[in-house]
XYZ file of C-alpha atoms in Angstrom:
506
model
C -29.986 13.501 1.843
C -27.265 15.140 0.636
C -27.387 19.174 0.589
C -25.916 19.731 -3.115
C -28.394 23.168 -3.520
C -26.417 24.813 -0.443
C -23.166 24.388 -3.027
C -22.660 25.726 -5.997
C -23.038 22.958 -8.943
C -20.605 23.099 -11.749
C -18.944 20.441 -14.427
C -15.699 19.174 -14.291
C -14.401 21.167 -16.678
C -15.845 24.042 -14.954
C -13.886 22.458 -11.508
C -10.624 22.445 -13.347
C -10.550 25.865 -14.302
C -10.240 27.068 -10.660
C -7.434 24.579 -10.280
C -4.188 27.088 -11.328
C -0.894 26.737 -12.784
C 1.712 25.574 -10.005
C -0.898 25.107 -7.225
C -0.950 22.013 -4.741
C -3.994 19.467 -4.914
C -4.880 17.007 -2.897
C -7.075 14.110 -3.992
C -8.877 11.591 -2.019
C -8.253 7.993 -2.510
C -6.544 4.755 -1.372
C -5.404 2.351 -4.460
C -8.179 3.592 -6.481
C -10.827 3.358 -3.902
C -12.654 6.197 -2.931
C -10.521 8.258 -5.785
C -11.635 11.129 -7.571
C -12.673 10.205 -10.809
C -13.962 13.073 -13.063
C -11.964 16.114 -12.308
C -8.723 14.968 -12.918
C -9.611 13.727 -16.286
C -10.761 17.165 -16.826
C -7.584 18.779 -15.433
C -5.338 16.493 -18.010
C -7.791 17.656 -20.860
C -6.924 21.242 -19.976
C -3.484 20.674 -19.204
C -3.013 19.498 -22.785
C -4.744 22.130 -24.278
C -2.874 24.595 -22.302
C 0.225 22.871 -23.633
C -0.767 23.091 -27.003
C -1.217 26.456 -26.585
C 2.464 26.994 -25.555
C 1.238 28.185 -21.729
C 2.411 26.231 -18.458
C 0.533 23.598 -16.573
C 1.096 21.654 -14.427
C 0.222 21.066 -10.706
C 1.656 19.154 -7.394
C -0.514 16.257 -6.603
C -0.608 14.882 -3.008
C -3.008 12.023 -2.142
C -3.254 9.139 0.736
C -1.211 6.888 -1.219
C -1.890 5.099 -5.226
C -5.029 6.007 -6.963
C -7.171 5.274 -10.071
C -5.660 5.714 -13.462
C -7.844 9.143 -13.120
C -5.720 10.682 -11.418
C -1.953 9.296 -11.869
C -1.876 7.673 -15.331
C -4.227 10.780 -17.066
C -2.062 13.218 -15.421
C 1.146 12.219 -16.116
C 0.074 11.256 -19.511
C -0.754 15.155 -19.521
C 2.876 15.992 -18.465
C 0.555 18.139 -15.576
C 2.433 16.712 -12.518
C 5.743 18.210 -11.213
C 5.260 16.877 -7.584
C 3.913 13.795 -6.203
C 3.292 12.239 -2.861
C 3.431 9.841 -1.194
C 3.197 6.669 -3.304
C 1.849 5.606 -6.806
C 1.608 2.396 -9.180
C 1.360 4.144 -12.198
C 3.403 3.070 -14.948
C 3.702 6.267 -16.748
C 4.005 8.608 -14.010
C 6.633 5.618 -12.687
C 8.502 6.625 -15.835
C 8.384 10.082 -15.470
C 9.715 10.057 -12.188
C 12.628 7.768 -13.145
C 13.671 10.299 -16.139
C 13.559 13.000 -13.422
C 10.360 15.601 -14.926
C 8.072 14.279 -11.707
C 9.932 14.931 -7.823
C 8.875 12.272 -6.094
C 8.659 11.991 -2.249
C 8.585 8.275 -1.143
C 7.247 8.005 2.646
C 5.115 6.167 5.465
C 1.470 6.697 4.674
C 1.082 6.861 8.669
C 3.096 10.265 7.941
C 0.733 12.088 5.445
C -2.051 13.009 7.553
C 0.575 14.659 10.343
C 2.159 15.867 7.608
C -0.448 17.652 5.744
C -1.668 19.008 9.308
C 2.118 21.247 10.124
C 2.252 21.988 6.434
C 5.434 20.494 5.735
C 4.666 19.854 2.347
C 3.432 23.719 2.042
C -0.174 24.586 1.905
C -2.921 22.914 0.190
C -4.456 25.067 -2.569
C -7.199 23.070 -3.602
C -8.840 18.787 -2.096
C -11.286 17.644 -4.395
C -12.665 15.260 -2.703
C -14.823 12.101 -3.317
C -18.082 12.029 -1.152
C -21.651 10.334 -1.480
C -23.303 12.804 0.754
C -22.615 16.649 1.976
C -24.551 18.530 4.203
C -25.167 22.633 4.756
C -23.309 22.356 7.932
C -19.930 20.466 6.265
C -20.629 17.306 6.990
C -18.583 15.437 4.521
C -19.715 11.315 4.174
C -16.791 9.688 2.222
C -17.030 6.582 0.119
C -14.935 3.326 -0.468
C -11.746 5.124 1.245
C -10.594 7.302 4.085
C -7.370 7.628 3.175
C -5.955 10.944 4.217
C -9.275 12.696 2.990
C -10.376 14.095 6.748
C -7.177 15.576 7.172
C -7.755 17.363 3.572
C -10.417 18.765 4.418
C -9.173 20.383 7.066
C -6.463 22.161 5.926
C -7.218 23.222 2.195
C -7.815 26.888 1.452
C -10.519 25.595 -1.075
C -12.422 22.078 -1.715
C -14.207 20.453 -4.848
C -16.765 17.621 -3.954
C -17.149 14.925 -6.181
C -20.529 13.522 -4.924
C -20.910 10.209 -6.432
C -23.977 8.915 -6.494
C -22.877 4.864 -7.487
C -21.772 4.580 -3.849
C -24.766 3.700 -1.390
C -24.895 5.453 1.594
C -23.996 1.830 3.625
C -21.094 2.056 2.378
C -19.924 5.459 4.017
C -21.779 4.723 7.156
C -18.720 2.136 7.459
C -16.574 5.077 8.675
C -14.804 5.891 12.032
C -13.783 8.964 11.127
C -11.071 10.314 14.170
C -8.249 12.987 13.940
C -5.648 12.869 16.774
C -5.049 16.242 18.455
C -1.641 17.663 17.506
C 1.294 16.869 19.257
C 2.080 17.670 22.586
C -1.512 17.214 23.774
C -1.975 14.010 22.171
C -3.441 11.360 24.372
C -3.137 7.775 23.181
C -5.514 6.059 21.116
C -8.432 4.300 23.215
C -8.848 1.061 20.578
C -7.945 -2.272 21.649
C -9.882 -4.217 18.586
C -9.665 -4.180 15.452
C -13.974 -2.914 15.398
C -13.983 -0.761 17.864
C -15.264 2.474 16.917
C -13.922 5.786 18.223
C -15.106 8.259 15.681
C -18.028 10.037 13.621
C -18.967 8.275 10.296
C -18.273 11.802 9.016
C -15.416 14.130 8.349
C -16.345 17.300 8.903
C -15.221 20.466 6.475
C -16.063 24.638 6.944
C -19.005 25.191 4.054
C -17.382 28.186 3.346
C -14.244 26.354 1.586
C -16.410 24.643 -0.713
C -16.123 26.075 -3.945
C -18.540 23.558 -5.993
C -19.733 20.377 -6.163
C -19.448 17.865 -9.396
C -21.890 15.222 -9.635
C -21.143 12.047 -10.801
C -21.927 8.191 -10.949
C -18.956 5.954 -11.536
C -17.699 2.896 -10.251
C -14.042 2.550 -8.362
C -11.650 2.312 -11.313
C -10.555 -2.001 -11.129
C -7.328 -3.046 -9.638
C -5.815 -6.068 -12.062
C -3.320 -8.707 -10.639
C -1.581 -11.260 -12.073
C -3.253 -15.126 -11.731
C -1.699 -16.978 -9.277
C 1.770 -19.052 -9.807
C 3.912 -21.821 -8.892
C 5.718 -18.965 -6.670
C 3.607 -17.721 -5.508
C 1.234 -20.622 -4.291
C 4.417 -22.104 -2.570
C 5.039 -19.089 -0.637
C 1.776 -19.328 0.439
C 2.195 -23.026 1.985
C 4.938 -21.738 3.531
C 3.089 -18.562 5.258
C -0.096 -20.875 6.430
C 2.850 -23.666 7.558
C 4.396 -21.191 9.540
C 2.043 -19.675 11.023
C 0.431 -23.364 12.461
C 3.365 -24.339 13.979
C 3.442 -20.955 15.830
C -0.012 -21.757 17.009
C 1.011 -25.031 17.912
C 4.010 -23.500 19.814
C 2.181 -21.147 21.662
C 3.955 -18.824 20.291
C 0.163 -17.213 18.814
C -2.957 -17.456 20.298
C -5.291 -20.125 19.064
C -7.171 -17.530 17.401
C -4.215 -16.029 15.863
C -3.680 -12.246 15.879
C -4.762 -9.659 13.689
C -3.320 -9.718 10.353
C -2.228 -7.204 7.992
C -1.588 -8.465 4.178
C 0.014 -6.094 1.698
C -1.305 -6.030 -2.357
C -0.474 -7.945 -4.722
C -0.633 -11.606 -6.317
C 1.464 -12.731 -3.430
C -0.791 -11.363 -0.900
C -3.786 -13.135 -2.653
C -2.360 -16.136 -2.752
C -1.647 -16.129 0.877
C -4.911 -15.082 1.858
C -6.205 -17.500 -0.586
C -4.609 -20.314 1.536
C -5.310 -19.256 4.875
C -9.125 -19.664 3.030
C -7.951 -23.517 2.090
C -6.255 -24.672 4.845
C -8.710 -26.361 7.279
C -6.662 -25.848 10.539
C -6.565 -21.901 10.087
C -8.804 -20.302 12.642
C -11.365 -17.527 11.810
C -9.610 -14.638 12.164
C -9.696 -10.545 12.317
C -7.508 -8.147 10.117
C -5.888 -4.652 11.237
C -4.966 -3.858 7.636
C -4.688 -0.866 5.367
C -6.278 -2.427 2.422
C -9.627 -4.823 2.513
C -9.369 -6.782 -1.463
C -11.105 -9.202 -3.142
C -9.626 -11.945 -2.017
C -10.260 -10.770 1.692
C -14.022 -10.206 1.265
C -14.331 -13.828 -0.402
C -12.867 -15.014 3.005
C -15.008 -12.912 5.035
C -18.096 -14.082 2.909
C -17.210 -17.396 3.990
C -17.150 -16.571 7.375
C -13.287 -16.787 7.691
C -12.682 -13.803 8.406
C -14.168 -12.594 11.425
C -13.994 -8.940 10.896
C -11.821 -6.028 9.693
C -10.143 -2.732 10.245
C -9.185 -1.145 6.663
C -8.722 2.305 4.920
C -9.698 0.700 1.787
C -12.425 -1.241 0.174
C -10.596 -2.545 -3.091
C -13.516 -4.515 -4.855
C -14.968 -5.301 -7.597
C -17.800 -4.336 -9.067
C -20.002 -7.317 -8.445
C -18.577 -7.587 -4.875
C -19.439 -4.309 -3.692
C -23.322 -5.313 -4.909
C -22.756 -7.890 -2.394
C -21.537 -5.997 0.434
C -24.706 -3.454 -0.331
C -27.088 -6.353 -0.716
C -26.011 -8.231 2.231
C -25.616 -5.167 4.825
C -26.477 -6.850 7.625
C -23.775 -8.838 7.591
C -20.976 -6.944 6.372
C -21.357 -3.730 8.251
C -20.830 -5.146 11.833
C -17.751 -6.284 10.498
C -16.208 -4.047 8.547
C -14.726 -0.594 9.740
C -13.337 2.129 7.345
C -10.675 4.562 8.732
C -8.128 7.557 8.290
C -4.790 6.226 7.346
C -3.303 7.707 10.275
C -5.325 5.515 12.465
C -5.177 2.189 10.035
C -1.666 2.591 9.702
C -0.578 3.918 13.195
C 2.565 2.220 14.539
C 1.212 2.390 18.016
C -1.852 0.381 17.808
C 0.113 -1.931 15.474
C 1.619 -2.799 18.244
C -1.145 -2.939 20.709
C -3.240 -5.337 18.473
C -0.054 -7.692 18.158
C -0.697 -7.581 13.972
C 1.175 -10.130 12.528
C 2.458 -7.913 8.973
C 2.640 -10.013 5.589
C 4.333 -7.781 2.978
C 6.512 -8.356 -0.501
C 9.859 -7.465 -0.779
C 11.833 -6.457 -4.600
C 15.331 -8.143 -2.829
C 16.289 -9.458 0.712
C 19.826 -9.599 1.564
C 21.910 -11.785 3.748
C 21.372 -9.821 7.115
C 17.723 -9.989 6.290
C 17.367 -6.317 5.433
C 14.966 -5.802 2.585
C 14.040 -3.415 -0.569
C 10.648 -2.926 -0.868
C 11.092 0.097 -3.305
C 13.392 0.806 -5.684
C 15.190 -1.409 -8.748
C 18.660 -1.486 -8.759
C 18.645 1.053 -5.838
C 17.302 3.308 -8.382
C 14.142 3.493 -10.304
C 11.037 3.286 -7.672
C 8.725 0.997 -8.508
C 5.806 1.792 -6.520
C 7.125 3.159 -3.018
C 7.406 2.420 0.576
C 3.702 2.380 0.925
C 2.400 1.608 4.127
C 4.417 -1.313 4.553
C 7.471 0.120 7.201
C 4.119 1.581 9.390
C 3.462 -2.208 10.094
C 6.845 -4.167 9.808
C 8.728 -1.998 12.640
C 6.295 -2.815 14.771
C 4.497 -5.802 14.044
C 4.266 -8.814 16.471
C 5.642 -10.756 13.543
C 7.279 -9.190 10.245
C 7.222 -11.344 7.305
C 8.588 -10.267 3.970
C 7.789 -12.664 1.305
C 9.100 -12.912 -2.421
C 10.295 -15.273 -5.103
C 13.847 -16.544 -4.824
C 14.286 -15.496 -8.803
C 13.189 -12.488 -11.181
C 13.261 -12.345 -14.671
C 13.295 -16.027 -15.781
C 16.161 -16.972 -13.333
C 18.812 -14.209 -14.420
C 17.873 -12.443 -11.082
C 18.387 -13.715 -7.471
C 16.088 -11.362 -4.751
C 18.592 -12.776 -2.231
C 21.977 -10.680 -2.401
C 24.914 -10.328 -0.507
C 23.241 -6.523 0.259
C 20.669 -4.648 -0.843
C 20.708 -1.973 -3.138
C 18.666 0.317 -1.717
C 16.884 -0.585 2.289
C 13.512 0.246 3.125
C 13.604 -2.457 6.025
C 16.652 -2.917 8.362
C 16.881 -6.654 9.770
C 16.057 -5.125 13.121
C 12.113 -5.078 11.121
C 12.704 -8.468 9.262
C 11.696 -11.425 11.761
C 10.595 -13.750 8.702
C 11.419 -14.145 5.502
C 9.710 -16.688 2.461
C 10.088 -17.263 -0.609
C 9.146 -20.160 -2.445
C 11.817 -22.115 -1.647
C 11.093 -22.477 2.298
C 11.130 -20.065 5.189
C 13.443 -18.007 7.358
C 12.958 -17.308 10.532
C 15.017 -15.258 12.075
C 14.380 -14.763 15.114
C 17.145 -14.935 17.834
C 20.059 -15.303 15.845
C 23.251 -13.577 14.729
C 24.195 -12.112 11.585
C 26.116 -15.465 10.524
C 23.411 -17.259 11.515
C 20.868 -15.339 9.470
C 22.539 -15.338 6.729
C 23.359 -18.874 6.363
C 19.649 -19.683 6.805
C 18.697 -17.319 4.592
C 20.890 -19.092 2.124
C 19.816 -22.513 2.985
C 16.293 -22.224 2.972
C 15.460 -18.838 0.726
C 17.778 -18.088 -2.011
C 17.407 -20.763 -5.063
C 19.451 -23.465 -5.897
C 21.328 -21.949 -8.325
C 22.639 -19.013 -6.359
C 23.370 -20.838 -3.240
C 27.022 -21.688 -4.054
C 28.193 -17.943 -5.191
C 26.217 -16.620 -1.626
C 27.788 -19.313 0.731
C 31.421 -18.516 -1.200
C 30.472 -14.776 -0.487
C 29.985 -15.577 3.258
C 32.839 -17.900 3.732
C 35.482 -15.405 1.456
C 33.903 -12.161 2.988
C 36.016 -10.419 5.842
C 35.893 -10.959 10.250
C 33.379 -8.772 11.875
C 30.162 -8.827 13.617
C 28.465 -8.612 9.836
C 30.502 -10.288 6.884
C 30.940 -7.992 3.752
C 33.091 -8.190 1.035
C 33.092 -4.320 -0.029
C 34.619 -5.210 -3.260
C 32.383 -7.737 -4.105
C 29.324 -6.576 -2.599
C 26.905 -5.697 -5.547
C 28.982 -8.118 -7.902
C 25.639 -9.597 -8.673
C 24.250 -6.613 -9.526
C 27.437 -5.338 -11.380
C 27.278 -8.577 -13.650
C 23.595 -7.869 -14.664
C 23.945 -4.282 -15.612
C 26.755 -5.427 -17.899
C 25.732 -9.214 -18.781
C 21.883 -8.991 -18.246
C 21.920 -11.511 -15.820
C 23.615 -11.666 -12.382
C 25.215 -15.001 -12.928
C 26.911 -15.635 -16.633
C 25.517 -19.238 -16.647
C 22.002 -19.934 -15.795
C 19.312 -22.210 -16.723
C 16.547 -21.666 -18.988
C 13.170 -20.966 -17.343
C 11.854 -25.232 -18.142
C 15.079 -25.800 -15.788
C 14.472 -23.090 -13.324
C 10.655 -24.672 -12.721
C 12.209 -28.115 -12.455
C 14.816 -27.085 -10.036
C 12.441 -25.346 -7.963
């Protein structure tokens, strides 16, 4: 049972009043699972209040990477955010931080936990804190997420629990709950599969921080992705292709390896057919998000098991993981970002990483992050904790944006989340890239070939053949030409075919 009567029991409005002007808060979450839901509606009420009052309000919000429209959209909506880390897919708060009234700090969600512990980011005033159970002694059971929650706990002055009473207590008995010692005394990780447990199903917080405790009884707010495409169904052929003839090489196990899959429509597609494809072998995940379209698979028995910080699910789904127990729990594990996410075990398990990328260039580097070099769109995310040190990186995309006037294969990128030395694959619907074992030329050419779309191919191969002698060919006055062009003309080449054409070409 959970111990609310050793806490003091308030609202949410009564929460947000002991949440300051200027102070840092941390919120639990990962995507919007496991986010707090009520008190940061209640802190954007009061922020706009304040505002219409002509006071100040407005707070630095740190969480374990994108939340629930709770938290990000309400906020920002509130103008209450002058900070934020370390990622977010908010569209208004995405706008906000493009004008320049939200600082934004992009990083590895491996980082935050670390982070948070040698206060680089400066200390935590105030975690509120999603939970399903609390105990007198500060036993803290957390819900659909671990996130960077544990680590929260830990080092805020004060804590708010939001004790939700929607999520069943099978759910949080899912956690392996671990926080490595600091650094030098850090001995490595002892976990060599993906559901091997190390940790408490707990995280543990002093009783004495916890200022109150809001009750509430709300679902995880619903992630919404786009149905899936010509593009993206090709891409996935490509993936599930790819990864058979590596089998068939020898080159991967019969059973595969673990797998990590990013978010997105591309990411469902590709786990969608892995699901199809009769040849695929049941297989585990080491992954920092569990979806939908994961739990389908490992309803169907496809998916052997998996290692997550996240449960992203719907509604109805997460009946069905609470109905069926039995069979989920020995196969799902829920942990700390620093653990899901940690480069070392990423490369002990041999994960092979399937993210998206915004643009690829010709030495395979890839922007994961920012338009134009400029506006973020969502951040790094957890995707560099994976690709530097997968067993195999794969970076997948459409060859074309924005109804053909925008190639995602360039001469360079404008802005590089992953160097090529992190790029071993790269897809798009066109074909696949792989890039392993061969020399900038090389690379780039295939990229060309078998990536970029038919009607960019001839102004790429002219930019290789025209571009100057070196190890790595560049043109530096023609490098972002493409990009130059589409500022000024809207698209990056002058001529190019309506979006009927573009399908037909493809």
């Amino acid at each position: 049972m959970a111990e609310v009567e050793s806490f003091p029991r308030m609202t949410a409005e009564e929460a947000a009043e002991l949440i300051e002007d200027g102070t840092l808060v941390a919120f639990s979450g990962f995507t919007p699972a496991g986010a707090a839901k009520v008190v940061p509606l209640a802190l954007a009420k009061r922020a706009k209040e304040l505002h219409a009052a002509g006071q100040p309000f407005q707070i630095r919000v740190l969480t374990g990477a994108s939340t629930g429209p709770s938290i990000d959209d309400a906020l920002a909506e509130a103008d209450a955010i002058s900070w934020r880390a370390p990622y977010q897919s908010s569209r208004p708060l995405r706008e906000r931080i493009n004008d320049g009234r939200v600082a934004f700090v992009d990083m590895h969600l491996s980082h935050v936990p670390q982070s948070v512990l040698f206060g680089f980011f400066g200390k935590i005033d105030v975690a509120v804190i999603e939970a399903n159970r609390i105990t007198a002694d500060g036993r803290v059971y957390l819900t659909t997420s671990i996130g960077a929650s544990p680590s929260f706990l830990h080092a805020a002055e004060k804590v708010i629990i939001e004790l939700n009473h929607y999520v069943p207590y099978e759910i949080s008995d899912m956690a392996d709950i671990v926080i490595p010692k600091a650094p030098p005394h850090r001995p490595a990780l002892d976990l060599d599969f993906p559901l091997q447990r190390i940790g408490k199903t707990f995280a543990r917080v002093d009783p004495e921080k916890i200022v109150g405790v809001v009750e509430t009884n709300k679902p995880d707010e619903p992630i919404r992705f786009t149905s899936p495409n010509y593009y993206s169904g090709a891409i996935a052929r490509h993936v599930v292709n790819f990864l058979l003839e590596e089998v068939a090489g020898k080159r991967l196990p019969k059973e595969m390896l673990p797998l990590q899959v990013g978010v997105g429509n591309v990411a469902n597609a590709v786990l969608a057919g892995l699901g199809e494809h009769p040849d695929i072998p049941k297989y585990m995940m080491y992954t920092e998000v569990f979806q939908s379209s994961a739990f389908e698979l490992m309803k169907r028995e496809l998916i052997r098991g998996a290692s997550t910080c996240a449960l992203t699910l719907t509604p109805i789904q997460m009946l069905d993981l609470v109905g069926e127990v039995d069979f989920y729990a020995p196969r799902l594990v829920l942990r700390p970002q620093e653990i899901s996410n940690n480069p070392a075990l990423v490369r002990q398990m041999g994960v092979i990483a399937l993210n998206t990328a915004l643009e690829i260039d010709l030495e395979g580097d890839v922007n994961s992050s920012h338009v134009l070099g400029q506006k973020v769109l969502n951040g790094i995310g957890g995707s560099g904790d994976f690709a530097r040190n997968a067993y195999l990186s794969i970076f997948m995309c459409p060859s074309i944006a924005k109804d053909g006037t925008i190639s995602t294969i360039v001469p360079m990128c404008t802005h590089i989340d992953h160097t090529e030395h992190s790029v071993n694959v790269v897809v798009t619907e066109q074909g696949i890239a792989d890039l392993r074992g061969l020399s900038p030329e090389k690379r780039a050419r295939l990229i060309i070939e078998k990536c970029a779309h038919p009607h960019f191919r001839d102004y790429l191969h002219q930019y290789i053949n025209k571009a100057g002698p070196g190890h790595i060919r560049h043109d530096l006055k023609k490098v972002f030409e493409l990009h130059q062009n589409l500022l000024r003309d809207g698209a990056m080449l002058p001529e190019f075919p309506t979006s009927h054409e573009i399908k037909v070409r493809a």
